[in-house]
Short mmCIF file of C-alpha atoms in Angstrom, two decimals:
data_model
loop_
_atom_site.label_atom_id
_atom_site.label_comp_id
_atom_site.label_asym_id
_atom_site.label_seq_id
_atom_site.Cartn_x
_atom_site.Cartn_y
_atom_site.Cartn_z
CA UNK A 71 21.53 91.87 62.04
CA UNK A 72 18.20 91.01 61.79
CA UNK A 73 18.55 91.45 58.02
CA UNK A 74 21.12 88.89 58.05
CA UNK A 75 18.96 86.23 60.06
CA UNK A 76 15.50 87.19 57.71
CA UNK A 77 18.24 86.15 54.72
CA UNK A 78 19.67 83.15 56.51
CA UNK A 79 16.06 81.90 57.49
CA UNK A 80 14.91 82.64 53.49
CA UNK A 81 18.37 80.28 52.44
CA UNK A 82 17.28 78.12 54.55
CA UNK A 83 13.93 77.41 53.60
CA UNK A 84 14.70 77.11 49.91
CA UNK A 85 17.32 74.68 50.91
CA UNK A 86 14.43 72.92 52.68
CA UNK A 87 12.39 73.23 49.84
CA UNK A 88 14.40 72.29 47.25
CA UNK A 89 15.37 68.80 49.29
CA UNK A 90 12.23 68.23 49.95
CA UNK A 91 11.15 68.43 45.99
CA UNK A 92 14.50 66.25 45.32
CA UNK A 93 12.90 63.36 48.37
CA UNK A 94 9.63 63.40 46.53
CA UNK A 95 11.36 63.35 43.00
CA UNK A 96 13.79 60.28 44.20
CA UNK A 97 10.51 58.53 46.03
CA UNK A 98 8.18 58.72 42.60
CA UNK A 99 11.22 57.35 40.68
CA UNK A 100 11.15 54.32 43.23
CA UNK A 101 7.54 53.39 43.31
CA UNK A 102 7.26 53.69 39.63
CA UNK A 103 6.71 51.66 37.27
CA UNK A 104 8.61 51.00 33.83
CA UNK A 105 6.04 53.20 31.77
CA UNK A 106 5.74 55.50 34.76
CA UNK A 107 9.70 56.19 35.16
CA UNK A 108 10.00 56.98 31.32
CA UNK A 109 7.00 59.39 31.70
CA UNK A 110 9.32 60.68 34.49
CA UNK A 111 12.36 60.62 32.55
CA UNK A 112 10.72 62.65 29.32
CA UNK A 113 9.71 65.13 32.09
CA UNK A 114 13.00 65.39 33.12
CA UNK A 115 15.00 65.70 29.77
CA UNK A 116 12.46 68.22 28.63
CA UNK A 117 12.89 70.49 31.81
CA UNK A 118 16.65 70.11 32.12
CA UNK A 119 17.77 70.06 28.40
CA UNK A 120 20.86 72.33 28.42
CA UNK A 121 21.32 72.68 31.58
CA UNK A 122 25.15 73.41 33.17
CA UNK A 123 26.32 71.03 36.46
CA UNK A 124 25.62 73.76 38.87
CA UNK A 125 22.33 74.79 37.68
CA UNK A 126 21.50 70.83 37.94
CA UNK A 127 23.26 70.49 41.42
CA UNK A 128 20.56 73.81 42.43
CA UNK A 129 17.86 72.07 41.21
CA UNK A 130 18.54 68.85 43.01
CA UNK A 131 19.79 70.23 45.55
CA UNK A 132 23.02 68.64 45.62
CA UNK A 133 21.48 65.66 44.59
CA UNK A 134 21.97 65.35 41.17
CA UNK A 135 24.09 61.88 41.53
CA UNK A 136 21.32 60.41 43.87
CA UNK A 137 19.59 60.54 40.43
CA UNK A 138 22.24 59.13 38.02
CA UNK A 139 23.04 56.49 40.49
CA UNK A 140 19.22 55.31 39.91
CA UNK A 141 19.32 55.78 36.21
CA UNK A 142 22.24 53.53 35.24
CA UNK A 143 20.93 51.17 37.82
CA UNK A 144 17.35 51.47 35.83
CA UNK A 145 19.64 51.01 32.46
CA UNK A 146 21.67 47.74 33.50
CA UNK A 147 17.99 46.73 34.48
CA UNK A 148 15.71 47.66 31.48
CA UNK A 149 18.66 46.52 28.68
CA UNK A 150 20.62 44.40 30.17
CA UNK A 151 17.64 42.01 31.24
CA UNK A 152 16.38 42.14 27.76
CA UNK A 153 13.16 43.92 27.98
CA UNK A 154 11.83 45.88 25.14
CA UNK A 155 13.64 49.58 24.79
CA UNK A 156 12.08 52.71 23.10
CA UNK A 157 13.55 55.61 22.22
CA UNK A 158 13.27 58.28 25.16
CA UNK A 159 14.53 54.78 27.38
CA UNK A 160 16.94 55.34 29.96
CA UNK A 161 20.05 55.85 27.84
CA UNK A 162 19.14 59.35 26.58
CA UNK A 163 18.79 60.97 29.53
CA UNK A 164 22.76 59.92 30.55
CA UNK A 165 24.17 63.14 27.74
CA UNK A 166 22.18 65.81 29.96
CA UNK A 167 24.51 64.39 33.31
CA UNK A 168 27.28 63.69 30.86
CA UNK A 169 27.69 66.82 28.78
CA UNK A 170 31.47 68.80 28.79
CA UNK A 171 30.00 71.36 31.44
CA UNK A 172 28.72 68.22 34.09
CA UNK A 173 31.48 65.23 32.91
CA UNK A 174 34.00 65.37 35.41
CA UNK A 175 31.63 65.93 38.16
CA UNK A 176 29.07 63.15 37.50
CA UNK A 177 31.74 60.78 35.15
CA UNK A 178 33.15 58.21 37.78
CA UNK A 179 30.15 57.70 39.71
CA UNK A 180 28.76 57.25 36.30
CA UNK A 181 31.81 54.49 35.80
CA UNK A 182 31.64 53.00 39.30
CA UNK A 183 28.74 51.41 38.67
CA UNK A 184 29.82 49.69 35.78
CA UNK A 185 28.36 53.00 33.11
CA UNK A 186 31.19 51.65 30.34
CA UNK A 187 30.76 47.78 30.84
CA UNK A 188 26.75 48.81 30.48
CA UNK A 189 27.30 50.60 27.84
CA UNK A 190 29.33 48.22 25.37
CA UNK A 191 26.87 45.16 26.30
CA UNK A 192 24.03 47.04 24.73
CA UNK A 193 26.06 46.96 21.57
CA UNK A 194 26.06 43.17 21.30
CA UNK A 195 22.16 42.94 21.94
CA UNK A 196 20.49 41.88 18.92
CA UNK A 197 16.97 42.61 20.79
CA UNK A 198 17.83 46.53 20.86
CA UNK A 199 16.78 48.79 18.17
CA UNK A 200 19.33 50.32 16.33
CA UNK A 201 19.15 54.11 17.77
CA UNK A 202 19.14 52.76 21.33
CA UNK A 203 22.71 51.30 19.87
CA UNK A 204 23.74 54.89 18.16
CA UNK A 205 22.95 56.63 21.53
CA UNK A 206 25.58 54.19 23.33
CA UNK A 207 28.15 54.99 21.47
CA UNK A 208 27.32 58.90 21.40
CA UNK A 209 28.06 58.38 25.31
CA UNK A 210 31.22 56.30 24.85
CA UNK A 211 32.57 59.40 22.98
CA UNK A 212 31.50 61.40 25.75
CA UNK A 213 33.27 59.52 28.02
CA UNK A 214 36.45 58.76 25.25
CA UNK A 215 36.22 62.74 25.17
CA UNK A 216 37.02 62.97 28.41
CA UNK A 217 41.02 62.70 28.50
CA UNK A 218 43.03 59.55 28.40
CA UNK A 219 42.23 57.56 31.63
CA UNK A 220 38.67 57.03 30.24
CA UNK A 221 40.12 56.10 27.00
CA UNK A 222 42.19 53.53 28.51
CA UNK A 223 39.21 52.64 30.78
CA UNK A 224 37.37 51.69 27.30
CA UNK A 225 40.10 49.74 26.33
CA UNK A 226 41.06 48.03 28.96
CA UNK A 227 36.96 46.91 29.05
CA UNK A 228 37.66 45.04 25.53
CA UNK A 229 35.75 47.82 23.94
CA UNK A 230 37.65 47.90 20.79
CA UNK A 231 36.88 45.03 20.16
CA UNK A 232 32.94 45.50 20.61
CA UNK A 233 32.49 48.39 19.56
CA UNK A 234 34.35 46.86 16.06
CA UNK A 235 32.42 44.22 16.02
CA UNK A 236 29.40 46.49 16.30
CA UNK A 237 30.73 48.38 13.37
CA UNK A 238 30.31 45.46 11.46
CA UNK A 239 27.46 43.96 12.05
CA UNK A 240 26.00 47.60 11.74
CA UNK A 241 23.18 48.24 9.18
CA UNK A 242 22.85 51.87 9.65
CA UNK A 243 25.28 54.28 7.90
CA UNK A 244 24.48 57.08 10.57
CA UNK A 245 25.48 54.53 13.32
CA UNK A 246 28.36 53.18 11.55
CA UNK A 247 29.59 57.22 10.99
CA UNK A 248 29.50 57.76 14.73
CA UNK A 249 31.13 54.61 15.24
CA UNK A 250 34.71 55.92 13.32
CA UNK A 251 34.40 59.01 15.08
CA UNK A 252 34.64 56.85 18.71
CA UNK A 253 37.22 54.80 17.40
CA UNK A 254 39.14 58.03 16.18
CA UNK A 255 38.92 59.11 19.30
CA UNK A 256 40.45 56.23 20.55
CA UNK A 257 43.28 56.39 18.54
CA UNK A 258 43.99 59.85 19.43
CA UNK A 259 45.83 60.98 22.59
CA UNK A 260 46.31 57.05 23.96
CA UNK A 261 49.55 55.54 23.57
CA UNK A 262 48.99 52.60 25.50
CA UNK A 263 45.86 51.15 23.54
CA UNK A 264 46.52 52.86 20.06
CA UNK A 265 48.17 49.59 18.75
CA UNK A 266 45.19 47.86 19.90
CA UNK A 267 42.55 50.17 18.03
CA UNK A 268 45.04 49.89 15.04
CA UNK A 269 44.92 46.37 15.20
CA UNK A 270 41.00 46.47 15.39
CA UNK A 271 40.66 48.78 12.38
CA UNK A 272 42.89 45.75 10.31
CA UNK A 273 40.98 43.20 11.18
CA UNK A 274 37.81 44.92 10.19
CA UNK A 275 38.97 45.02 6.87
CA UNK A 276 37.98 41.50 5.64
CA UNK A 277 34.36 42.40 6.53
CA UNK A 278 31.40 42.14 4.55
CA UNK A 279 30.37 45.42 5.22
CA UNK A 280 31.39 47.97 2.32
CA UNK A 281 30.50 50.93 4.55
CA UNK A 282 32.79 49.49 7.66
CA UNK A 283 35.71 48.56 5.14
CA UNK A 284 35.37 52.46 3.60
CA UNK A 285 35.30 53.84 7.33
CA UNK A 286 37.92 51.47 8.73
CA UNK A 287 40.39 52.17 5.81
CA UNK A 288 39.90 56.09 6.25
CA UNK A 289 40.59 55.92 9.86
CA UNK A 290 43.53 53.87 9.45
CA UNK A 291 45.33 56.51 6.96
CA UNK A 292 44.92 58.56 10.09
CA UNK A 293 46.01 56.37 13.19
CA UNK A 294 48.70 54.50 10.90
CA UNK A 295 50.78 58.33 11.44
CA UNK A 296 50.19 58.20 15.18
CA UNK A 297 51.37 54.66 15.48
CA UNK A 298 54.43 54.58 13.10
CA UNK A 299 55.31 51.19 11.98
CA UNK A 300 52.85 49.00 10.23
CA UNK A 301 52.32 46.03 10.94
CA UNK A 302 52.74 43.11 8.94
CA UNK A 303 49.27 41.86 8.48
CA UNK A 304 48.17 45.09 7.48
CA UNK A 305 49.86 43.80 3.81
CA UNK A 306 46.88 40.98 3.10
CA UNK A 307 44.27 42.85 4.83
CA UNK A 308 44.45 45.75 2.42
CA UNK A 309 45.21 43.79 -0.91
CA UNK A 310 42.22 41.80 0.33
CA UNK A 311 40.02 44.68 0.12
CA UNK A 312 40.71 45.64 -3.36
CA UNK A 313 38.45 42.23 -4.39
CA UNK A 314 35.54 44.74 -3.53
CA UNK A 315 32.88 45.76 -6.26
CA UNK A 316 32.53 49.16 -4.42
CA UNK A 317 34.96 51.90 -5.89
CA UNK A 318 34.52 54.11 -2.72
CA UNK A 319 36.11 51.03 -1.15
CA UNK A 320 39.15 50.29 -3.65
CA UNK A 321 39.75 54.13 -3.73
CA UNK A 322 40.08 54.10 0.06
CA UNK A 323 42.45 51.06 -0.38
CA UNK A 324 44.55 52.45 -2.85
CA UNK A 325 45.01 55.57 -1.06
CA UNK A 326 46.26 53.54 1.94
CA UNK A 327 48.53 51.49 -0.07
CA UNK A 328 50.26 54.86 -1.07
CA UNK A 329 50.67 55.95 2.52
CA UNK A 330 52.15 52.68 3.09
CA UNK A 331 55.08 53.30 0.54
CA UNK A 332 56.71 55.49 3.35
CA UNK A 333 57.03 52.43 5.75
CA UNK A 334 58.87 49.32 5.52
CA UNK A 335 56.02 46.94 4.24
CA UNK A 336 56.43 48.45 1.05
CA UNK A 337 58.55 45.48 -0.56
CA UNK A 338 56.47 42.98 0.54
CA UNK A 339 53.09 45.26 -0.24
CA UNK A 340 54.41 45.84 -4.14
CA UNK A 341 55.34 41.99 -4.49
CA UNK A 342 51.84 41.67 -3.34
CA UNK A 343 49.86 44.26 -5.69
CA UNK A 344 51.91 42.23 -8.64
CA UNK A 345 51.26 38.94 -7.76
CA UNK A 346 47.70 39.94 -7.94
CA UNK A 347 48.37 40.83 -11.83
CA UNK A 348 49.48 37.22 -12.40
CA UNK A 349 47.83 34.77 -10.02
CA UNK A 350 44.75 35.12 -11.97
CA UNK A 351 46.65 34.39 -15.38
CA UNK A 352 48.56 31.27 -13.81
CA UNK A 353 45.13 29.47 -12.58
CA UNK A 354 43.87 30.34 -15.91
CA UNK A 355 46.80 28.55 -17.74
CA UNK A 356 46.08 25.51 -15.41
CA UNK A 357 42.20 25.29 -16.26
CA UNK A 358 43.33 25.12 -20.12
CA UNK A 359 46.12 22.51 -19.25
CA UNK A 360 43.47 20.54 -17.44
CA UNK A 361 41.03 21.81 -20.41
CA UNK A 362 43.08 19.40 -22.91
CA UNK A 363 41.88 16.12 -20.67
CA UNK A 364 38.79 17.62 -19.66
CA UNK A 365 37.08 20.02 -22.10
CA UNK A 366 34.01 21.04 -19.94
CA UNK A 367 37.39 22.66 -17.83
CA UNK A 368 37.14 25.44 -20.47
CA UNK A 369 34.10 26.99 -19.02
CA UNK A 370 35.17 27.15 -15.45
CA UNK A 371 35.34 30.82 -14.72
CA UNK A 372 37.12 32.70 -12.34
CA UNK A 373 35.22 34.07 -9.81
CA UNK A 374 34.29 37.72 -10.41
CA UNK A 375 36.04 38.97 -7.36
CA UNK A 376 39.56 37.94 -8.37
CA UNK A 377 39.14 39.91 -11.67
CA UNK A 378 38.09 42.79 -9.80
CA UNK A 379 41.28 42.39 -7.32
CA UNK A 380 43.23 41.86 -10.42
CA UNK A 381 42.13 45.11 -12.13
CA UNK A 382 42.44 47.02 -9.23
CA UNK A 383 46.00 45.83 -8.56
CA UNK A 384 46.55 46.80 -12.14
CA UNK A 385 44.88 50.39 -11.36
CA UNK A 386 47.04 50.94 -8.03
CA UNK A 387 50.37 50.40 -9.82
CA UNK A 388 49.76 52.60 -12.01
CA UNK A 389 49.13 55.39 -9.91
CA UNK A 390 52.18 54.48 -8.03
CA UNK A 391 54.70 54.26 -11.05
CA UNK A 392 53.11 57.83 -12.30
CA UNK A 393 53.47 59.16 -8.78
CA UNK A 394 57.25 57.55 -8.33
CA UNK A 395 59.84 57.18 -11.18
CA UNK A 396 61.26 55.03 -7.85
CA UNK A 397 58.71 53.04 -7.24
CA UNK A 398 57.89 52.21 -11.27
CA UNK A 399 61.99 51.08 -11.22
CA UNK A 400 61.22 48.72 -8.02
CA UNK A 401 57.82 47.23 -9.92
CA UNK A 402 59.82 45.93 -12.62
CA UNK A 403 62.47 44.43 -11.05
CA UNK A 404 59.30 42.23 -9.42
CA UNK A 405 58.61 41.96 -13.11
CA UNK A 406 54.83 43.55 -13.49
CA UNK A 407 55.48 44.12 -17.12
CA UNK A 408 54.75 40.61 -17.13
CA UNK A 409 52.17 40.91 -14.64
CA UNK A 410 50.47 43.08 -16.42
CA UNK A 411 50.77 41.46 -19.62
CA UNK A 412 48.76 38.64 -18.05
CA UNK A 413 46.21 40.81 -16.81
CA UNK A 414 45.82 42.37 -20.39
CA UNK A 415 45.53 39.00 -21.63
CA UNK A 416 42.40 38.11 -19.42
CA UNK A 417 39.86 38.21 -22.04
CA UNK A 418 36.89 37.60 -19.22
CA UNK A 419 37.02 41.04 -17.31
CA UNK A 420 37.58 43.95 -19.96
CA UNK A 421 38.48 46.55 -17.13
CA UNK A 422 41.42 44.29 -16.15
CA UNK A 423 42.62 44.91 -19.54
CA UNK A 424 41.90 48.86 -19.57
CA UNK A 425 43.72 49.11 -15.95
CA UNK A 426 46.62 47.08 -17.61
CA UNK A 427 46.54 48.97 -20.63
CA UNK A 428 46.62 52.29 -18.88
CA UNK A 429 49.47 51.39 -16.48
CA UNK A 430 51.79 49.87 -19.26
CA UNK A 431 51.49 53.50 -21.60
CA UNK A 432 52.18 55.41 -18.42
CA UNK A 433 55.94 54.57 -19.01
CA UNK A 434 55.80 53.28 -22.49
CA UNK A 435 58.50 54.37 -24.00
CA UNK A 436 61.15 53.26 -21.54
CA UNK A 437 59.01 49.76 -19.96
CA UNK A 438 60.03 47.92 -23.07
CA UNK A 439 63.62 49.01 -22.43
CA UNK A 440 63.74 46.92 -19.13
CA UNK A 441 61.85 43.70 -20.52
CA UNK A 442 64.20 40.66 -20.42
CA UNK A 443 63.72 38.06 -22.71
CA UNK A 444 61.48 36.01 -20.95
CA UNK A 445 58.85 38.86 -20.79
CA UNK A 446 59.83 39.02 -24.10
CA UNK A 447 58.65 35.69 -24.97
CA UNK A 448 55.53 36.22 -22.66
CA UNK A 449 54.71 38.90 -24.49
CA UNK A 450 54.48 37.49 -28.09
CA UNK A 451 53.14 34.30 -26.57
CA UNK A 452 50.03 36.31 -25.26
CA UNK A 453 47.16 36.79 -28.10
CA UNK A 454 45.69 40.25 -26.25
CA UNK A 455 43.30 42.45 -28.48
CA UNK A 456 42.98 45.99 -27.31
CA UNK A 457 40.32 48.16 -28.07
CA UNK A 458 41.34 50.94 -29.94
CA UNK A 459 39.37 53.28 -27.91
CA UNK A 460 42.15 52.16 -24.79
CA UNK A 461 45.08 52.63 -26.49
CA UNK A 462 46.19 55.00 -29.41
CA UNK A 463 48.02 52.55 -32.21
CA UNK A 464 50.84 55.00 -32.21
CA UNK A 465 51.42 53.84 -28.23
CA UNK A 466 50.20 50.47 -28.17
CA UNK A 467 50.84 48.03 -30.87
CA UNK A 468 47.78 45.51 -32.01
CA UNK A 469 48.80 41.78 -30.81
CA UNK A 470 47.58 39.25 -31.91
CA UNK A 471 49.14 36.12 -32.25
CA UNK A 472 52.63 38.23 -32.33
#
């Protein structure tokens, strides 16, 4: 008995004790100031690094979310109000009350006062530095990680939209990484907003970041399965892309325009990829008509872009015709022998030609079979001279004013 009342007494006291530490902890995080709390704060991230909930919970004595209650108040405060922010600011000490072991435990106080709205602001502050931004989003996927209510929580914040835009406008390829991996995670496991991330990841395609148009395209391959139909504007967004001078970028884009031969933009998408092959050649055609009024038309040049979007259309096709006897049969009833033709014929962009060249042997000895008279004409109308390191003579007869 008495053994039982010396241990009661002992519990006691180190309850005592370790409330009273937690009072005086909670009292010099009030009365500090700015430099003071982040003294505190390194103090406290050093000492508790690793830490599980309960071992936090012993230390604080069951105060633990007296603590994260003052620290997103302190981060609305310090980022929000645009003062300057350092690394080892308030935001990195939010993964030690936010890690797997502590989440659902400290996670909606962490939301209740406003954690995710907090969080997604500091994206769109141009006076932050850019790891203060990176650590943001490390805690979005924390709470994204969390199961689908906090996904939806995101969403329903207009975080897709923010956290695209920050994507964007990002000029840090580390950043941008753990960007795609948040808004994989958004796409995963949340039926009611994947459409909306899907749609996000589209309209990030047209910009002028080669890094967020190589990220967004890989990340669509992926959430284009979970959401099943494409949509419509998904067509212009990716033949868009292919304009790009970065071949990590046109790769991506070519490997979603194959996916997208298993859904039903694929008509519209291979009218598209041969229109490309001809537009070019019909504006040139124009200039010279213009050229016989005006000869200072003759040294208008296309810009360098739409030779690149034409050679990559010619690149794309043929991968598709040499990957699909199906889809080669489908491409020339939308008549890209002629297509390509024209693209062979653009004297101003010599891997136009090649891509042309290439895609036009890949079926050479049954392509001229299925050219119509008019392609026919085309053909010996076009004065194209091809290398003869691009084509073997045997293949690929010389042309030149046929």
């Amino acid at each position: 008995m008495e053994w039982g009342r010396t241990v009661l007494i002992m519990t006691s006291t180190k309850e005592q004790a370790a409330i009273s530490r937690l009072m005086g902890f909670l009292q010099e995080w009030d009365n500090a100031s700015k430099a003071a709390r982040s003294h505190i704060l390194g103090n406290f991230i050093e000492a508790n690094q690793g830490k599980t909930g309960p071992e936090l919970e012993l230390e604080f004595s069951q105060g633990a979310s007296l603590f994260l209650t003052r620290l997103t108040a302190w981060l609305r405060l310090t980022y929000l109000l645009l003062r300057d922010a350092r690394r080892g600011g308030p935001i990195s000490g939010h993964p030690i009350l936010l890690v797997e072991d502590n989440i659902h435990k400290y996670l909606i106080e962490f939301l209740e006062v406003g954690g995710v709205l907090t969080l997604l602001e500091i994206l769109g502050l141009n006076q932050l530095k850019e790891e203060d931004k990176r650590e943001s989003i490390k805690l979005l996927q924390l709470v994204a990680n969390a199961g689908r209510k906090y996904k939806e929580l995101i969403c329903e914040s207009y975080g897709v939209r923010s956290i695209a835009e920050f994507l964007a406008n990002s000029k840090s390829e580390e950043t941008q990484e753990q960007v795609q991996i948040l808004l994989d995670s958004l796409g995963h496991g949340n039926p009611k907003y994947q459409n909306q991330v899907y749609k996000g990841l589209i309209a990030l395609l047209p910009c002028t970041s080669p890094k967020a148009q190589q990220l967004s395209l890989q990340t669509l391959r992926t959430v284009q399965v979970i959401v099943g139909a494409a949509h419509p504007s998904i067509v212009d967004a990716v033949l868009g892309v292919l304009s790009s001078m970065h071949l990590e970028v046109q790769y991506e884009a070519i490997q979603l325009i194959k996916d997208l031969m298993a859904y039903e933009v694929r008509p519209v998408l291979l009218k598209g990829l041969v229109e490309l092959l001809i537009s070019p050649g019909k504006e040139t055609a124009e200039v010279k008509g213009k050229a016989l009024q005006d000869p200072a038309a003759l040294h208008l040049p296309e810009p360098l872009s739409v030779y690149i979007q034409q050679a990559a259309a010619a690149k794309a096709i043929g991968i598709l015709a040499k990957d699909s006897t199906k889809l080669a049969e489908e491409m020339v009833q939308l008549r890209v022998v002629h297509g390509l033709m024209c693209a062979m014929g653009n004297e101003n962009h010599t891997t136009c030609q090649r891509q042309a060249s290439i895609a036009l042997e890949r079926d050479a000895k049954t392509l001229y079979m299925n050219m119509d008279a008019v392609q026919v004409d085309i053909l010996a109308s076009n004065k194209v001279n091809i290398p003869g390191s691009l084509s073997s003579p045997e293949r690929m007869p010389h042309m030149e004013g046929v």
